[in-house]
Amino acid sequence: MSPEEYVGYENLIGFIQDRAIHRLDGDIIEIGAYMGGGTVKLARFASSFHKKVFAIDTFDPAADGTVGRGGVTAGQVYQAFLEGPSMFEVYRETTRGCDNIVTIRKDSRQVSFPKQQRFCFGFIDGCHQKAFVESDFSLVWPRLVPGGALGFHDYKFADWPEVTPAVDGIVSARRDEIAAVEELAGRSGVLTLLLVKR
Ligand SMILES: C[S@@+](CC[C@H](N)C(=O)[O-])C[C@H]1O[C@@H](n2cnc3c(N)ncnc32)[C@H](O)[C@@H]1O
């Protein structure tokens, strides 16, 4: 059985379909793939439209020292759910056979793309610190096609309080470039905020 994912990627795919985002030019990008359960869902969907899924993750729980509620770090939470094998081993097994996934095993701040790379949909669920959320936005937004969308997971989630001000700051600074803002409820009521590009 594929490992769980923690978002409810079916809802993201439903959003893409409702807005016919899959008909636009460009690939899909996910920052924060973890065990790959959501990456696989995106990749299976994207393959019907001859799109790739770029999945970015350090695959190193120890690298994320973000402190959440109760003083537990994100890395400790990710490690606890792995129950033995390494994150990358689990990810590789989950995504085996999906030949439209491009895995980038790096800190998202170190990632760059060729000038011609375009995305129709992006999903940000990597490091939940303000500076990282802003940097992840800057990686994807300039490459997002008009009508494409970018989602921020944990937009309102008490465990990662920096996401809300980071995303609110982006929305306020980029208001002129945003056609629509939509909240999407996922697993355990955690909200994703989606920005549709003008
Ligand atoms: C909340 S988990 C992602 C969960 C995944 N979206 C799912 O639902 O299954 C966050 C992931 O972001 C990764 N991460 C944290 N900081 C990162 C960074 N600076 N660059 C790339 N990935 C990072 C972690 O390794 C972890 O796998």
Short mmCIF file of C-alpha atoms and ligand atoms in Angstrom, two decimals:
data_model
loop_
_atom_site.label_atom_id
_atom_site.label_comp_id
_atom_site.label_asym_id
_atom_site.label_seq_id
_atom_site.Cartn_x
_atom_site.Cartn_y
_atom_site.Cartn_z
CA MET A 1 0.00 0.00 0.00
CA SER A 2 1.26 3.50 -0.78
CA PRO A 3 2.13 5.58 2.26
CA GLU A 4 -0.46 8.09 3.30
CA GLU A 5 -0.21 11.66 2.27
CA TYR A 6 -1.23 14.40 4.64
CA VAL A 7 -3.03 16.87 2.41
CA GLY A 8 -5.91 15.31 0.51
CA TYR A 9 -4.41 15.56 -2.98
CA GLU A 10 -7.74 14.48 -4.50
CA ASN A 11 -9.07 17.91 -3.53
CA LEU A 12 -6.14 19.60 -5.27
CA ILE A 13 -6.74 17.54 -8.40
CA GLY A 14 -10.46 18.41 -8.21
CA PHE A 15 -9.52 22.09 -8.08
CA ILE A 16 -7.24 21.69 -11.12
CA GLN A 17 -10.03 19.94 -13.04
CA ASP A 18 -12.74 22.44 -12.06
CA ARG A 19 -10.63 25.28 -13.44
CA ALA A 20 -9.33 23.26 -16.42
CA ILE A 21 -5.78 24.08 -15.27
CA HIS A 22 -4.55 20.78 -16.74
CA ARG A 23 -5.42 22.13 -20.19
CA LEU A 24 -2.90 24.98 -19.78
CA ASP A 25 0.72 24.87 -20.84
CA GLY A 26 3.31 23.82 -18.25
CA ASP A 27 4.14 21.09 -15.76
CA ILE A 28 3.27 20.56 -12.09
CA ILE A 29 5.61 21.29 -9.19
CA GLU A 30 5.43 20.06 -5.61
CA ILE A 31 7.72 21.39 -2.89
CA GLY A 32 7.64 18.98 0.06
CA ALA A 33 7.05 15.46 -1.27
CA TYR A 34 7.87 13.54 1.94
CA MET A 35 6.97 9.86 1.37
CA GLY A 36 5.65 10.53 -2.13
CA GLY A 37 2.01 9.56 -1.50
CA GLY A 38 0.77 12.85 -2.96
CA THR A 39 3.48 12.98 -5.63
CA VAL A 40 2.17 9.72 -7.08
CA LYS A 41 -1.41 11.01 -7.20
CA LEU A 42 -0.30 14.16 -9.01
CA ALA A 43 1.92 12.14 -11.38
CA ARG A 44 -0.83 9.67 -12.34
CA PHE A 45 -3.17 12.57 -13.05
CA ALA A 46 -0.51 14.56 -14.94
CA SER A 47 0.52 11.63 -17.13
CA SER A 48 -2.83 11.72 -18.96
CA PHE A 49 -1.93 15.24 -20.09
CA HIS A 50 1.72 14.49 -20.91
CA LYS A 51 2.91 16.64 -18.06
CA LYS A 52 5.78 16.10 -15.65
CA VAL A 53 5.68 16.49 -11.88
CA PHE A 54 8.77 18.14 -10.41
CA ALA A 55 9.08 16.98 -6.79
CA ILE A 56 11.48 18.89 -4.57
CA ASP A 57 12.52 17.67 -1.12
CA THR A 58 15.68 17.40 0.94
CA PHE A 59 14.44 13.91 1.97
CA ASP A 60 16.30 14.60 5.22
CA PRO A 61 14.09 14.99 8.29
CA ALA A 62 17.00 16.31 10.33
CA ALA A 63 17.34 19.27 7.97
CA ASP A 64 14.02 20.83 9.04
CA GLY A 65 14.37 22.29 12.52
CA THR A 66 11.18 24.34 12.39
CA VAL A 67 9.75 24.34 15.90
CA GLY A 68 6.02 23.68 16.11
CA ARG A 69 3.46 23.57 18.86
CA GLY A 70 4.79 22.01 22.07
CA GLY A 71 8.43 22.49 21.05
CA VAL A 72 8.57 19.48 18.69
CA THR A 73 10.48 20.08 15.46
CA ALA A 74 9.09 19.32 12.00
CA GLY A 75 11.98 16.92 11.47
CA GLN A 76 11.04 14.93 14.59
CA VAL A 77 7.46 14.63 13.33
CA TYR A 78 8.57 13.47 9.87
CA GLN A 79 11.03 10.97 11.35
CA ALA A 80 8.38 9.52 13.69
CA PHE A 81 6.01 8.66 10.82
CA LEU A 82 8.74 6.88 8.83
CA GLU A 83 8.95 3.91 11.21
CA GLY A 84 12.32 2.57 10.02
CA PRO A 85 13.39 3.09 6.41
CA SER A 86 14.78 6.44 5.33
CA MET A 87 12.51 9.07 3.82
CA PHE A 88 14.16 8.70 0.43
CA GLU A 89 13.83 4.90 0.49
CA VAL A 90 10.10 5.19 1.18
CA TYR A 91 9.69 7.90 -1.47
CA ARG A 92 11.55 5.84 -4.09
CA GLU A 93 9.39 2.80 -3.40
CA THR A 94 6.16 4.81 -3.50
CA THR A 95 6.99 6.56 -6.75
CA ARG A 96 8.50 3.53 -8.50
CA GLY A 97 7.16 3.15 -12.03
CA CYS A 98 6.04 6.79 -12.38
CA ASP A 99 8.26 7.92 -15.23
CA ASN A 100 6.88 11.47 -15.40
CA ILE A 101 8.28 12.47 -11.98
CA VAL A 102 11.44 14.56 -11.88
CA THR A 103 12.85 14.26 -8.36
CA ILE A 104 15.03 17.10 -7.12
CA ARG A 105 16.74 16.09 -3.90
CA LYS A 106 17.77 19.50 -2.65
CA ASP A 107 16.90 22.32 -0.30
CA SER A 108 14.27 24.26 -2.27
CA ARG A 109 16.33 27.45 -1.82
CA GLN A 110 19.09 25.87 -3.92
CA VAL A 111 16.81 24.95 -6.84
CA SER A 112 16.67 26.83 -10.12
CA PHE A 113 15.03 26.07 -13.47
CA PRO A 114 15.92 26.84 -17.06
CA LYS A 115 14.32 30.02 -18.37
CA GLN A 116 11.84 28.15 -20.57
CA GLN A 117 10.40 25.98 -17.75
CA ARG A 118 6.68 26.70 -17.16
CA PHE A 119 4.23 25.39 -14.58
CA CYS A 120 0.43 25.27 -14.66
CA PHE A 121 0.13 24.22 -11.02
CA GLY A 122 2.34 24.43 -7.96
CA PHE A 123 1.91 23.13 -4.44
CA ILE A 124 4.05 24.38 -1.57
CA ASP A 125 4.34 22.17 1.53
CA GLY A 126 8.05 22.28 2.36
CA CYS A 127 9.61 24.19 5.22
CA HIS A 128 6.93 26.16 7.08
CA GLN A 129 9.11 29.11 8.08
CA LYS A 130 8.26 32.52 6.61
CA ALA A 131 11.51 32.95 4.68
CA PHE A 132 11.15 29.51 3.08
CA VAL A 133 7.50 30.03 2.13
CA GLU A 134 8.48 33.32 0.47
CA SER A 135 11.45 31.74 -1.30
CA ASP A 136 9.30 28.82 -2.54
CA PHE A 137 6.76 31.32 -3.87
CA SER A 138 9.55 33.15 -5.74
CA LEU A 139 10.73 29.90 -7.30
CA VAL A 140 7.34 28.99 -8.76
CA TRP A 141 5.31 32.17 -9.35
CA PRO A 142 7.41 33.71 -12.16
CA ARG A 143 7.12 30.39 -14.08
CA LEU A 144 3.38 29.99 -13.53
CA VAL A 145 1.32 30.52 -16.69
CA PRO A 146 -1.69 32.90 -16.69
CA GLY A 147 -4.70 31.01 -15.31
CA GLY A 148 -2.39 28.61 -13.46
CA ALA A 149 -2.56 28.23 -9.68
CA LEU A 150 -0.22 27.96 -6.72
CA GLY A 151 -1.34 26.42 -3.42
CA PHE A 152 0.10 26.87 0.07
CA HIS A 153 -0.63 23.99 2.44
CA ASP A 154 -1.04 24.72 6.17
CA TYR A 155 -2.24 28.22 5.38
CA LYS A 156 -4.10 28.12 8.69
CA PHE A 157 -2.70 25.50 11.01
CA ALA A 158 -1.68 26.21 14.58
CA ASP A 159 1.38 23.93 14.38
CA TRP A 160 3.08 26.16 11.78
CA PRO A 161 2.05 29.74 12.61
CA GLU A 162 4.49 31.46 10.20
CA VAL A 163 2.66 30.28 7.09
CA THR A 164 -0.36 32.59 7.54
CA PRO A 165 1.60 35.89 7.76
CA ALA A 166 3.95 34.76 4.97
CA VAL A 167 1.09 34.01 2.58
CA ASP A 168 -0.94 37.07 3.61
CA GLY A 169 2.14 39.22 2.89
CA ILE A 170 2.52 37.65 -0.56
CA VAL A 171 -1.17 38.12 -1.39
CA SER A 172 -1.06 41.75 -0.34
CA ALA A 173 2.19 42.52 -2.22
CA ARG A 174 1.11 40.69 -5.42
CA ARG A 175 -2.61 41.61 -5.44
CA ASP A 176 -2.41 42.96 -9.02
CA GLU A 177 -1.03 39.66 -10.32
CA ILE A 178 -3.69 37.49 -8.65
CA ALA A 179 -7.01 36.74 -10.39
CA ALA A 180 -8.59 34.75 -7.54
CA VAL A 181 -7.85 33.46 -4.07
CA GLU A 182 -9.53 30.28 -2.87
CA GLU A 183 -9.42 28.34 0.39
CA LEU A 184 -9.54 24.56 0.12
CA ALA A 185 -10.15 22.36 3.15
CA GLY A 186 -8.11 19.16 3.29
CA ARG A 187 -7.35 16.40 5.77
CA SER A 188 -8.14 17.29 9.40
CA GLY A 189 -9.59 20.60 8.25
CA VAL A 190 -6.13 22.03 7.41
CA LEU A 191 -6.52 24.79 4.84
CA THR A 192 -4.67 25.23 1.57
CA LEU A 193 -4.79 28.73 0.10
CA LEU A 194 -4.74 28.75 -3.69
CA LEU A 195 -3.75 31.78 -5.75
CA VAL A 196 -4.84 31.84 -9.38
CA LYS A 197 -2.53 33.89 -11.57
CA ARG A 198 -3.96 36.68 -13.70
C1 LIG B 1 4.77 18.35 5.57
S1 LIG B 1 5.97 17.42 4.71
C2 LIG B 1 5.22 17.24 3.12
C3 LIG B 1 4.06 16.33 3.15
C4 LIG B 1 3.54 15.95 1.78
N1 LIG B 1 3.11 17.14 1.05
C5 LIG B 1 2.40 14.98 1.95
O1 LIG B 1 1.25 15.40 2.11
O2 LIG B 1 2.67 13.78 1.99
C6 LIG B 1 7.20 18.63 4.39
C7 LIG B 1 8.34 18.11 3.57
O3 LIG B 1 9.15 19.24 3.22
C8 LIG B 1 10.50 18.85 3.24
N2 LIG B 1 11.31 20.05 3.42
C9 LIG B 1 11.49 20.78 4.54
N3 LIG B 1 12.31 21.82 4.31
C10 LIG B 1 12.66 21.75 3.00
C11 LIG B 1 13.49 22.52 2.17
N4 LIG B 1 14.13 23.62 2.63
N5 LIG B 1 13.63 22.17 0.88
C12 LIG B 1 13.01 21.07 0.40
N6 LIG B 1 12.19 20.30 1.14
C13 LIG B 1 12.03 20.62 2.43
C14 LIG B 1 10.61 17.85 4.37
O4 LIG B 1 11.72 17.00 4.18
C15 LIG B 1 9.26 17.13 4.28
O5 LIG B 1 9.35 15.96 3.53
#
